[in-house]
Amino acid sequence: MARKVRNHPVPRDKMSENKLSEQTPKVKTHDFSVALYIRLSKEDSGKNNQNTVENQKALLEDFVKDKPDMKVVDIYIDNGFSGTNFERPAFQKMMEDAKRGKINCIIVKDLSRFGRSYLVAGNYLEKIFPFLNIRFISVTDHFDTFAVISSEDGRGVANGIEIPLKNIINEVYAKDISRKVGSAIEIQKREGRYGGGVAPYGYKKSSTVKGKYEVDEEAAEVVRYIFRLRSEGYGYCSIVKILNEKGIKSPSAYRYEKGIVRNEKGSNVLWKIYAIEDMLRDEVYLGNMVRGKTHSAMHKGEKRHYVPRSEWVIVPGTHEPIVSKELFEAVQAVNEKKAQEYKDNLEKAKENPKRDNLFKGKIFCGDCGITMGGAVGNYNSMSYYCPNYRENGAMGCVKKHISARKLEKAVLEAVQIHLKIFLEGREEIRSRNDSAEIGKRRMVLESETRDLRQKEAQYQQKLSSTYLDYKDKLLTVQEYFMLKNKYQAALAELEVARKEKELLLNKMQETYGEDLELSHAAEQYFGQMVVTKDMVDALIERIEVFEKGRIHIIFRFEDEYRILLEKRADMEQEGAN
């Protein structure tokens, strides 16, 4: 008796089955483009751990070397990433390559290297990989998704409870590690020991007592200097400029110079305001160990987050102080005074009419590329400056400053010239072409494109239905892959045809200036005598300000603008001939 199959009846008599098996292409023995996936978490970093990157790589390469049907395309390594998080960079790149067809086989050392969330891991093994036709092999688990296709009727058989159980065990293990690590860290906090990483600037790790700090006198002298400057009333920005101009190395540059860290990115880092602000509030310089500013607990599902100061763990007198209590308190008094002045200024500013920052997110320093800052001065006037120069002086950038009034005038003039040229060119092209004929051609192309999209949707539905039938065991593996290949081939042909039609439509729109966002914006803002935020957002991509007030405006739709002008020039050349 024939079975019912969604949208694609398949012959079930013996002769039909024989013909089907003859027509169905078998998997080629050289068709496995292999991805070796390696993951190492922070907890796996011990010297005697068998899960090192080198050990995993050696095991996987040894597994593949005697298999002629496999060719290693790439090796994907996530070093220092938790197995409970699948947003790992190498893993995501591997999945993108799988979707593009670059790889069709993934091999891991064991399931825990793949992931420690049994729900997510199970979804990949049972749904995503079969849909993408990806073979998955876990070497030490002796698990191969293609090996399970061995039942009498050719369908994939279930893997029993072994693999789901291992995934559950892996997740429980990860949460147990998180719980134990959290308990150990909590003990460290209460005992006033540091939690690893580099010591705060001004200190170094003790060479005699584990978990304690010693004063680094060279850096400590800089710390005292910073506290003295602040106690004398210097602002954060002024302190940063003084330090950078004196050539005093920032904490990042200092640690790199001393070999404490090896990342070259920190070698040229200048002092920053946030570093000064944090330093001047940190009780570590009073000799107190401060822990627990942030918190996470994977076993409870909590991501890392900041916690209130009242919940910090502060253990006094754990190491030698760098600044006196009197100096520290004097600095806190200055901090509070400056903060109150800032609040008072904000309240005064509220009394004035609100000044919109028309160029927010659009204005940049043309020399260093940083976003320019805006400042409101007397009579609610606004101006823009380079924060890099303001903070670091000549070491950071070139001095530049431009008033909002001058910038608005220049932008308005440039916008109106830009729109005038565009609209004149568009009207000239329209007048020299038969708009009725163009409209008719467009309608035909749009209709053909809609038809192709509908056919694509139909075949996509058939493809999905085929997979569901396979999962419901209404299709054998051979039947599933035959129909899948057939529908995918049809979809590929339809996509090529649709893109050709869309290309013609886009070309027509670019050529004749119809239905473009630029056309609508030009009609809306041409002739407008005042710069508005909407105008800037609609027409301008970026404004760069250089020394002595020189500006460069980068407009949106520059490609469309260029195409229209080129078409206009071509038409003028044709007329001249």
Coordinates of C-alpha atoms in Angstrom, one line a residue:
M1 CA 0.0 0.0 0.0
A2 CA 1.4 3.4 -1.0
R3 CA 2.3 5.9 1.7
K4 CA 1.2 9.5 1.8
V5 CA 4.0 11.9 1.4
R6 CA 3.7 15.8 1.5
N7 CA 3.6 17.3 -2.0
H8 CA 5.8 14.8 -3.7
P9 CA 4.5 11.2 -4.0
V10 CA 7.3 8.6 -4.4
P11 CA 6.8 5.2 -6.1
R12 CA 7.0 2.4 -3.7
D13 CA 7.0 -0.8 -5.9
K14 CA 10.1 -2.9 -6.1
M15 CA 10.9 -1.9 -9.7
S16 CA 10.6 1.8 -8.9
E17 CA 12.8 1.4 -5.8
N18 CA 15.5 -0.3 -8.0
K19 CA 15.4 2.5 -10.5
L20 CA 15.5 5.1 -7.8
S21 CA 18.6 3.5 -6.2
E22 CA 20.3 3.5 -9.6
Q23 CA 19.5 7.1 -10.2
T24 CA 20.5 8.3 -6.7
P25 CA 24.1 9.5 -6.7
K26 CA 26.1 7.9 -4.0
V27 CA 28.4 9.9 -1.7
K28 CA 31.8 10.1 -3.4
T29 CA 34.7 8.7 -1.5
H30 CA 36.6 12.0 -1.9
D31 CA 33.8 14.3 -1.1
F32 CA 34.4 15.0 2.6
S33 CA 35.8 18.5 3.0
V34 CA 36.8 18.3 6.7
A35 CA 36.9 20.9 9.4
L36 CA 38.9 20.1 12.5
Y37 CA 37.4 21.9 15.5
I38 CA 39.4 22.5 18.6
R39 CA 38.3 24.2 21.8
L40 CA 40.3 25.0 24.9
S41 CA 38.7 26.6 27.9
K42 CA 40.6 28.6 30.6
E43 CA 40.2 25.7 33.0
D44 CA 42.0 23.4 30.5
S45 CA 45.2 25.4 30.5
G46 CA 47.2 23.1 32.9
K47 CA 50.4 21.7 31.7
N48 CA 49.3 18.0 32.1
N49 CA 46.0 18.5 30.6
Q50 CA 45.3 16.2 27.6
N51 CA 43.0 18.8 26.0
T52 CA 45.7 21.2 25.0
V53 CA 45.4 22.6 21.5
E54 CA 48.5 20.7 20.4
N55 CA 47.1 17.4 21.7
Q56 CA 43.7 17.8 20.2
K57 CA 45.2 18.8 16.8
A58 CA 47.6 15.8 16.8
L59 CA 44.7 13.4 17.7
L60 CA 42.4 14.7 14.9
E61 CA 45.1 14.8 12.3
D62 CA 46.1 11.2 13.1
F63 CA 42.4 10.2 12.8
V64 CA 42.1 11.7 9.3
K65 CA 45.5 10.8 7.8
D66 CA 44.5 7.2 6.8
K67 CA 41.1 8.1 5.4
P68 CA 41.3 8.7 1.6
D69 CA 37.8 10.0 1.5
M70 CA 38.6 13.0 3.7
K71 CA 40.5 16.2 3.0
V72 CA 41.2 18.7 5.8
V73 CA 40.1 22.1 4.5
D74 CA 40.7 24.2 7.6
I75 CA 41.3 24.0 11.4
Y76 CA 39.1 26.1 13.7
I77 CA 40.5 26.9 17.1
D78 CA 38.7 28.6 20.0
N79 CA 41.3 29.1 22.8
G80 CA 40.0 30.2 26.2
F81 CA 36.2 29.9 25.5
S82 CA 33.6 28.2 27.6
G83 CA 31.8 25.3 26.1
T84 CA 28.4 26.6 27.4
N85 CA 28.7 29.6 25.0
F86 CA 28.3 28.8 21.3
E87 CA 29.0 32.4 20.3
R88 CA 32.7 31.6 19.8
P89 CA 34.5 33.3 16.9
A90 CA 36.1 30.2 15.3
F91 CA 32.9 28.1 15.8
Q92 CA 30.8 30.8 14.2
K93 CA 33.2 31.1 11.2
M94 CA 33.1 27.3 10.9
M95 CA 29.3 27.3 10.7
E96 CA 29.4 30.1 8.1
D97 CA 31.8 28.0 6.0
A98 CA 29.4 25.0 6.4
K99 CA 26.5 27.0 5.2
R100 CA 28.5 28.2 2.2
G101 CA 29.4 24.6 1.3
K102 CA 33.1 25.0 2.0
I103 CA 33.0 22.1 4.5
N104 CA 30.7 19.1 4.8
C105 CA 32.3 17.2 7.7
I106 CA 33.2 18.4 11.2
I107 CA 35.5 16.4 13.5
V108 CA 36.1 17.0 17.2
K109 CA 38.1 15.2 19.9
D110 CA 35.0 14.6 22.0
L111 CA 31.5 16.1 22.6
S112 CA 32.7 18.3 25.4
R113 CA 35.0 20.1 23.0
F114 CA 32.0 20.8 20.7
G115 CA 29.9 22.2 23.5
R116 CA 28.6 21.7 27.1
S117 CA 25.0 22.7 26.6
Y118 CA 23.0 19.6 25.9
L119 CA 20.1 21.5 24.4
V120 CA 22.2 23.5 21.9
A121 CA 24.5 20.6 21.1
G122 CA 21.5 18.3 20.5
N123 CA 19.9 20.9 18.2
Y124 CA 23.1 20.9 16.1
L125 CA 23.4 17.1 16.0
E126 CA 19.7 16.3 15.4
K127 CA 18.5 19.2 13.2
I128 CA 21.1 21.7 11.9
F129 CA 23.8 19.2 10.7
P130 CA 21.3 16.8 9.0
F131 CA 19.6 19.7 7.2
L132 CA 23.0 21.1 6.0
N133 CA 24.1 17.5 5.1
I134 CA 27.1 17.9 7.5
R135 CA 28.8 14.7 8.7
F136 CA 29.8 15.1 12.4
I137 CA 32.4 12.9 14.1
S138 CA 33.4 12.8 17.8
V139 CA 36.6 10.7 17.8
T140 CA 36.9 9.5 21.4
D141 CA 33.1 9.0 21.7
H142 CA 33.2 6.8 18.6
F143 CA 30.3 8.8 17.3
D144 CA 29.7 9.4 13.6
T145 CA 26.4 10.8 12.2
F146 CA 26.8 9.0 8.9
A147 CA 27.6 5.6 10.6
V148 CA 24.1 5.6 12.2
I149 CA 22.5 5.4 8.8
S150 CA 22.5 1.6 8.8
S151 CA 19.0 0.3 9.5
E152 CA 17.4 -2.3 7.2
D153 CA 15.3 0.2 5.3
G154 CA 18.1 2.7 4.8
R155 CA 16.8 5.3 7.2
G156 CA 18.8 7.0 10.0
V157 CA 18.3 5.3 13.3
A158 CA 18.2 7.0 16.7
N159 CA 21.4 7.0 18.8
G160 CA 19.7 5.8 21.9
I161 CA 20.4 7.7 25.1
E162 CA 24.2 7.6 25.1
I163 CA 24.9 10.9 23.2
P164 CA 22.1 13.0 24.8
L165 CA 23.3 11.6 28.2
K166 CA 26.9 12.7 27.5
N167 CA 25.7 16.2 26.5
I168 CA 23.8 16.5 29.8
I169 CA 26.8 15.3 31.8
N170 CA 29.0 17.8 30.0
E171 CA 26.7 20.7 30.9
V172 CA 26.4 19.5 34.5
Y173 CA 30.2 19.3 34.6
A174 CA 30.6 22.9 33.3
K175 CA 28.1 24.2 35.9
D176 CA 29.9 22.3 38.7
I177 CA 33.2 23.9 37.7
S178 CA 31.6 27.3 37.7
R179 CA 30.2 26.7 41.2
K180 CA 33.6 25.5 42.5
V181 CA 35.5 28.4 40.9
G182 CA 33.0 30.8 42.3
S183 CA 33.4 29.4 45.8
A184 CA 37.2 29.6 45.6
I185 CA 37.0 33.3 44.4
E186 CA 34.7 34.1 47.3
I187 CA 37.3 32.8 49.8
Q188 CA 40.0 34.8 48.1
K189 CA 37.9 37.9 48.4
R190 CA 37.3 37.5 52.1
E191 CA 41.0 36.8 52.8
G192 CA 42.0 40.0 50.9
R193 CA 43.9 38.3 48.1
Y194 CA 43.9 39.4 44.5
G195 CA 42.1 37.4 41.9
G196 CA 44.9 37.0 39.3
G197 CA 45.6 39.1 36.3
V198 CA 47.9 42.1 36.4
A199 CA 48.3 44.2 39.6
P200 CA 46.9 47.7 39.7
Y201 CA 49.2 50.4 38.3
G202 CA 51.7 51.4 41.1
Y203 CA 51.9 47.8 42.4
K204 CA 53.3 44.5 41.4
K205 CA 52.6 40.9 42.5
S206 CA 54.4 40.0 45.7
S207 CA 57.4 37.7 45.2
T208 CA 57.1 36.3 48.7
V209 CA 53.4 36.1 49.6
K210 CA 50.9 34.6 47.1
G211 CA 47.9 36.8 46.4
K212 CA 49.4 40.0 47.8
Y213 CA 50.7 43.3 46.2
E214 CA 54.1 45.0 46.6
V215 CA 54.7 48.7 45.8
D216 CA 56.3 49.3 42.4
E217 CA 58.1 52.5 43.3
E218 CA 58.6 53.8 39.8
A219 CA 54.9 53.7 39.0
A220 CA 53.9 54.6 42.5
E221 CA 55.6 58.0 42.2
V222 CA 53.4 58.7 39.2
V223 CA 50.4 57.7 41.2
R224 CA 51.3 60.2 43.9
Y225 CA 51.9 62.9 41.4
I226 CA 48.5 62.4 39.9
F227 CA 46.8 62.5 43.3
R228 CA 48.7 65.8 44.1
L229 CA 47.6 67.4 40.9
R230 CA 44.0 66.5 41.6
S231 CA 44.2 67.8 45.2
E232 CA 45.4 71.1 43.7
G233 CA 42.2 71.3 41.6
Y234 CA 43.4 70.1 38.2
G235 CA 40.7 68.6 36.1
Y236 CA 40.9 65.1 34.6
C237 CA 41.5 66.5 31.1
S238 CA 44.3 68.7 32.3
I239 CA 46.0 65.9 34.2
V240 CA 45.9 63.7 31.1
K241 CA 47.5 66.4 29.0
I242 CA 50.3 67.1 31.5
L243 CA 51.2 63.4 31.7
N244 CA 51.2 62.9 28.0
E245 CA 53.2 66.0 27.3
K246 CA 55.8 65.0 29.9
G247 CA 56.1 61.7 28.1
I248 CA 55.1 59.6 31.2
K249 CA 54.0 56.2 30.0
S250 CA 50.4 55.2 30.5
P251 CA 49.7 52.0 32.5
S252 CA 49.3 49.9 29.4
A253 CA 52.6 51.2 27.8
Y254 CA 54.4 50.9 31.2
R255 CA 53.4 47.2 31.6
Y256 CA 54.4 46.5 28.0
E257 CA 57.8 48.2 28.5
K258 CA 58.4 46.2 31.7
G259 CA 57.4 42.9 30.1
I260 CA 54.4 42.5 32.4
V261 CA 52.1 42.1 29.3
R262 CA 53.2 41.2 25.8
N263 CA 50.4 42.7 23.7
E264 CA 52.0 45.3 21.4
K265 CA 48.7 47.1 21.1
G266 CA 49.4 48.6 24.5
S267 CA 52.9 49.9 23.7
N268 CA 51.7 53.2 22.3
V269 CA 48.6 53.8 24.4
L270 CA 48.4 57.3 25.9
W271 CA 46.8 58.3 29.2
K272 CA 43.0 58.5 29.1
I273 CA 40.5 60.3 31.2
Y274 CA 38.7 57.2 32.4
A275 CA 42.0 55.7 33.7
I276 CA 42.7 58.9 35.8
E277 CA 39.1 58.9 37.1
D278 CA 39.2 55.3 38.2
M279 CA 42.6 55.7 39.8
L280 CA 41.6 58.7 41.9
R281 CA 38.7 56.8 43.4
D282 CA 40.4 53.4 44.0
E283 CA 40.9 52.5 47.6
V284 CA 43.7 50.1 46.6
Y285 CA 46.1 53.0 46.9
L286 CA 45.1 53.3 50.6
G287 CA 46.3 49.7 51.1
N288 CA 42.9 48.2 50.9
M289 CA 42.0 45.2 48.7
V290 CA 38.8 45.9 46.8
R291 CA 37.0 42.9 45.1
G292 CA 33.6 42.1 43.7
K293 CA 33.0 45.2 41.5
T294 CA 31.6 42.8 38.9
H295 CA 30.0 39.4 39.3
S296 CA 28.9 36.4 37.2
A297 CA 27.7 32.9 38.0
M298 CA 27.3 30.6 35.0
H299 CA 25.8 27.8 37.1
K300 CA 23.0 30.2 38.0
G301 CA 22.7 31.6 34.4
E302 CA 24.0 35.1 35.5
K303 CA 26.2 37.0 33.0
R304 CA 28.9 39.3 34.2
H305 CA 27.5 42.6 35.5
Y306 CA 28.5 45.5 37.7
V307 CA 27.3 45.4 41.3
P308 CA 26.5 48.3 43.7
R309 CA 29.4 49.6 45.8
S310 CA 27.6 48.5 49.0
E311 CA 28.1 44.9 47.8
W312 CA 31.9 45.2 47.2
V313 CA 34.3 43.3 49.4
I314 CA 36.8 45.7 50.9
V315 CA 39.5 44.3 53.2
P316 CA 41.6 47.1 54.8
G317 CA 45.3 47.0 55.3
T318 CA 46.2 44.1 53.0
H319 CA 49.3 45.8 51.5
E320 CA 51.4 49.0 51.8
P321 CA 49.5 52.2 50.8
I322 CA 50.9 54.5 48.1
V323 CA 49.1 57.7 49.2
S324 CA 48.2 58.9 52.6
K325 CA 44.7 58.9 54.0
E326 CA 44.7 62.7 54.2
L327 CA 45.7 63.1 50.5
F328 CA 43.2 60.5 49.4
E329 CA 40.3 62.2 51.3
A330 CA 41.4 65.6 49.9
V331 CA 41.1 64.2 46.4
Q332 CA 37.7 62.8 47.1
A333 CA 36.6 66.2 48.4
V334 CA 37.8 67.7 45.0
N335 CA 35.9 65.0 43.1
E336 CA 32.7 65.7 45.0
K337 CA 33.1 69.5 44.5
K338 CA 33.8 69.1 40.7
A339 CA 30.8 66.7 40.4
Q340 CA 28.5 69.2 42.1
E341 CA 29.7 72.0 39.9
Y342 CA 29.0 69.8 36.9
K343 CA 25.5 69.2 38.2
D344 CA 24.9 72.9 38.8
N345 CA 26.0 73.7 35.2
L346 CA 23.6 71.1 33.9
E347 CA 20.8 72.7 35.8
K348 CA 21.7 76.1 34.5
A349 CA 21.8 74.7 30.9
K350 CA 18.3 73.5 31.3
E351 CA 17.1 77.1 31.7
N352 CA 18.3 77.9 28.2
P353 CA 16.4 76.7 25.1
K354 CA 17.7 73.3 24.1
R355 CA 20.3 73.3 21.4
D356 CA 20.0 70.4 19.1
N357 CA 23.3 68.7 18.0
L358 CA 22.5 68.6 14.3
F359 CA 25.6 66.7 13.4
K360 CA 25.6 64.1 16.1
G361 CA 27.3 60.9 14.9
K362 CA 28.2 62.6 11.6
I363 CA 31.2 64.8 12.4
F364 CA 34.7 63.5 12.7
C365 CA 38.3 64.8 13.0
G366 CA 39.8 64.7 9.5
D367 CA 43.3 64.0 10.9
C368 CA 42.9 61.3 13.6
G369 CA 39.4 60.1 12.6
I370 CA 37.9 60.4 16.1
T371 CA 34.3 61.6 16.6
M372 CA 34.4 65.3 17.4
G373 CA 33.0 66.5 20.6
G374 CA 30.4 69.3 21.0
A375 CA 30.5 72.1 23.6
V376 CA 27.8 74.7 24.4
G377 CA 29.2 78.1 25.2
N378 CA 27.9 81.5 26.1
Y379 CA 24.5 82.5 24.7
N380 CA 23.8 78.9 24.0
S381 CA 26.3 78.9 21.1
M382 CA 27.8 75.5 20.1
S383 CA 31.1 74.5 18.7
Y384 CA 33.0 71.3 17.8
Y385 CA 36.5 70.2 18.9
C386 CA 38.8 67.2 18.6
P387 CA 38.8 65.3 21.9
N388 CA 42.1 63.7 21.0
Y389 CA 43.9 67.1 20.9
R390 CA 41.9 68.4 23.9
E391 CA 43.0 65.4 26.0
N392 CA 46.5 64.7 24.6
G393 CA 47.7 67.9 23.1
A394 CA 50.0 67.9 20.1
M395 CA 50.9 64.3 20.8
G396 CA 47.3 63.3 20.0
C397 CA 46.3 65.4 17.1
V398 CA 46.3 68.8 15.4
K399 CA 44.4 71.7 17.0
K400 CA 41.0 72.3 15.4
H401 CA 37.8 74.1 16.4
I402 CA 34.8 75.1 14.4
S403 CA 31.6 76.8 15.4
A404 CA 28.2 75.2 14.7
R405 CA 27.1 78.4 13.0
K406 CA 30.0 78.3 10.5
L407 CA 29.5 74.5 9.9
E408 CA 25.8 74.9 9.3
K409 CA 26.4 77.6 6.7
A410 CA 28.9 75.5 4.8
V411 CA 26.8 72.4 4.9
L412 CA 23.7 74.2 3.7
E413 CA 25.5 75.7 0.8
A414 CA 27.1 72.4 -0.2
V415 CA 23.8 70.5 0.1
Q416 CA 21.9 72.9 -2.1
I417 CA 24.5 72.9 -4.8
H418 CA 24.6 69.1 -4.7
L419 CA 20.8 68.8 -5.0
K420 CA 20.5 71.4 -7.7
I421 CA 22.9 69.5 -9.9
F422 CA 21.2 66.2 -9.3
L423 CA 17.6 67.5 -10.0
E424 CA 18.7 69.3 -13.2
G425 CA 20.4 66.2 -14.4
R426 CA 17.4 64.0 -13.6
E427 CA 15.0 66.3 -15.3
E428 CA 17.2 66.4 -18.4
I429 CA 17.3 62.6 -18.6
R430 CA 13.6 62.3 -18.1
S431 CA 12.8 64.8 -20.8
R432 CA 14.9 62.9 -23.4
N433 CA 13.4 59.5 -22.7
D434 CA 9.9 58.2 -23.4
S435 CA 8.6 57.8 -19.8
A436 CA 5.6 55.8 -21.0
E437 CA 7.7 53.2 -22.7
I438 CA 10.0 53.0 -19.7
G439 CA 7.1 52.5 -17.4
K440 CA 5.7 49.7 -19.5
R441 CA 9.1 47.9 -19.5
R442 CA 9.4 48.3 -15.7
M443 CA 5.9 46.8 -15.2
V444 CA 6.8 43.7 -17.2
L445 CA 10.1 43.3 -15.3
E446 CA 8.3 43.7 -11.9
S447 CA 5.7 41.2 -12.9
E448 CA 8.3 38.6 -14.0
T449 CA 10.2 39.2 -10.8
R450 CA 7.1 38.6 -8.6
D451 CA 6.4 35.3 -10.5
L452 CA 10.0 34.1 -9.9
R453 CA 9.8 35.0 -6.2
Q454 CA 6.5 33.0 -5.9
K455 CA 8.1 30.0 -7.5
E456 CA 11.1 30.2 -5.2
A457 CA 8.8 30.2 -2.2
Q458 CA 7.0 27.2 -3.5
Y459 CA 10.2 25.2 -4.0
Q460 CA 11.5 26.3 -0.6
Q461 CA 8.3 25.0 0.9
K462 CA 8.8 21.7 -0.9
L463 CA 12.4 21.5 0.4
S464 CA 11.2 22.1 4.0
S465 CA 8.4 19.5 3.6
T466 CA 10.9 17.0 2.2
Y467 CA 13.0 17.3 5.3
L468 CA 10.0 16.9 7.6
D469 CA 9.0 13.7 5.7
Y470 CA 12.5 12.4 6.2
K471 CA 12.4 13.1 9.9
D472 CA 9.0 11.4 10.1
K473 CA 10.5 8.4 8.3
L474 CA 8.2 8.8 5.3
L475 CA 11.3 9.0 3.0
T476 CA 14.4 6.9 2.9
V477 CA 17.8 8.7 3.0
Q478 CA 18.2 8.1 -0.8
E479 CA 14.8 9.5 -1.5
Y480 CA 15.4 12.5 0.7
F481 CA 18.7 13.4 -1.0
M482 CA 17.3 12.9 -4.5
L483 CA 14.4 15.3 -3.8
K484 CA 16.6 17.7 -1.9
N485 CA 19.1 17.9 -4.8
K486 CA 16.3 18.4 -7.3
Y487 CA 14.6 21.2 -5.4
Q488 CA 17.9 22.9 -4.6
A489 CA 18.9 22.8 -8.3
A490 CA 15.5 24.4 -9.2
L491 CA 15.9 27.0 -6.6
A492 CA 19.4 27.9 -7.9
E493 CA 18.0 28.3 -11.4
L494 CA 15.2 30.5 -10.2
E495 CA 17.5 32.6 -8.1
V496 CA 19.8 33.3 -11.1
A497 CA 16.8 34.3 -13.3
R498 CA 15.3 36.5 -10.5
K499 CA 18.6 38.3 -9.9
E500 CA 19.0 39.0 -13.7
K501 CA 15.5 40.7 -13.7
E502 CA 16.3 42.6 -10.5
L503 CA 19.6 43.8 -12.0
L504 CA 17.7 45.2 -15.0
L505 CA 15.2 46.9 -12.7
N506 CA 18.0 48.4 -10.7
K507 CA 19.8 49.5 -13.8
M508 CA 16.7 51.2 -15.1
Q509 CA 16.1 53.0 -11.8
E510 CA 19.7 54.2 -11.7
T511 CA 19.6 55.3 -15.2
Y512 CA 16.3 57.2 -15.1
G513 CA 16.4 58.4 -11.5
E514 CA 12.9 57.0 -10.7
D515 CA 11.9 55.7 -7.3
L516 CA 15.2 56.5 -5.7
E517 CA 15.5 57.5 -2.1
L518 CA 17.8 60.3 -3.3
S519 CA 15.1 61.6 -5.6
H520 CA 12.6 61.9 -2.7
A521 CA 15.2 63.5 -0.5
A522 CA 16.2 66.0 -3.2
E523 CA 12.6 67.0 -3.8
Q524 CA 12.0 67.4 0.0
Y525 CA 15.1 69.5 0.9
F526 CA 16.0 71.4 -2.2
G527 CA 15.5 75.1 -1.6
Q528 CA 15.3 74.7 2.2
M529 CA 17.1 77.6 3.9
V530 CA 17.8 76.1 7.3
V531 CA 19.8 73.0 8.1
T532 CA 17.8 70.4 10.1
K533 CA 18.6 67.1 11.7
D534 CA 16.4 65.3 9.2
M535 CA 18.2 66.9 6.3
V536 CA 21.6 65.9 7.6
D537 CA 20.5 62.3 8.3
A538 CA 18.9 61.9 4.9
L539 CA 21.7 63.3 2.8
I540 CA 25.1 63.2 4.6
E541 CA 27.2 60.2 5.5
R542 CA 30.1 61.9 7.2
I543 CA 31.6 65.4 7.8
E544 CA 35.4 65.6 8.3
V545 CA 36.9 68.8 9.8
F546 CA 40.6 69.6 9.3
E547 CA 42.9 72.3 10.6
K548 CA 41.9 76.0 10.1
G549 CA 38.2 75.0 9.6
R550 CA 38.5 73.2 6.3
I551 CA 35.7 70.7 5.9
H552 CA 35.0 67.7 3.7
I553 CA 31.4 66.4 3.3
I554 CA 30.8 62.8 2.2
F555 CA 27.2 62.5 0.9
R556 CA 25.0 59.5 0.9
F557 CA 23.9 58.0 -2.4
E558 CA 27.3 59.0 -4.0
D559 CA 27.1 56.0 -6.4
E560 CA 23.6 57.0 -7.6
Y561 CA 24.7 60.6 -7.9
R562 CA 27.7 59.6 -10.0
I563 CA 25.7 57.2 -12.2
L564 CA 23.2 59.9 -13.0
L565 CA 25.9 62.5 -13.9
E566 CA 27.7 59.9 -16.1
K567 CA 24.4 59.2 -17.9
R568 CA 23.8 62.9 -18.4
A569 CA 27.3 63.3 -19.8
D570 CA 26.8 60.4 -22.1
M571 CA 23.5 61.9 -23.4
E572 CA 25.2 65.2 -24.0
Q573 CA 28.0 63.5 -25.9
E574 CA 25.4 61.6 -28.0
G575 CA 23.7 64.9 -28.8
A576 CA 27.0 66.5 -29.8
N577 CA 27.6 63.7 -32.2

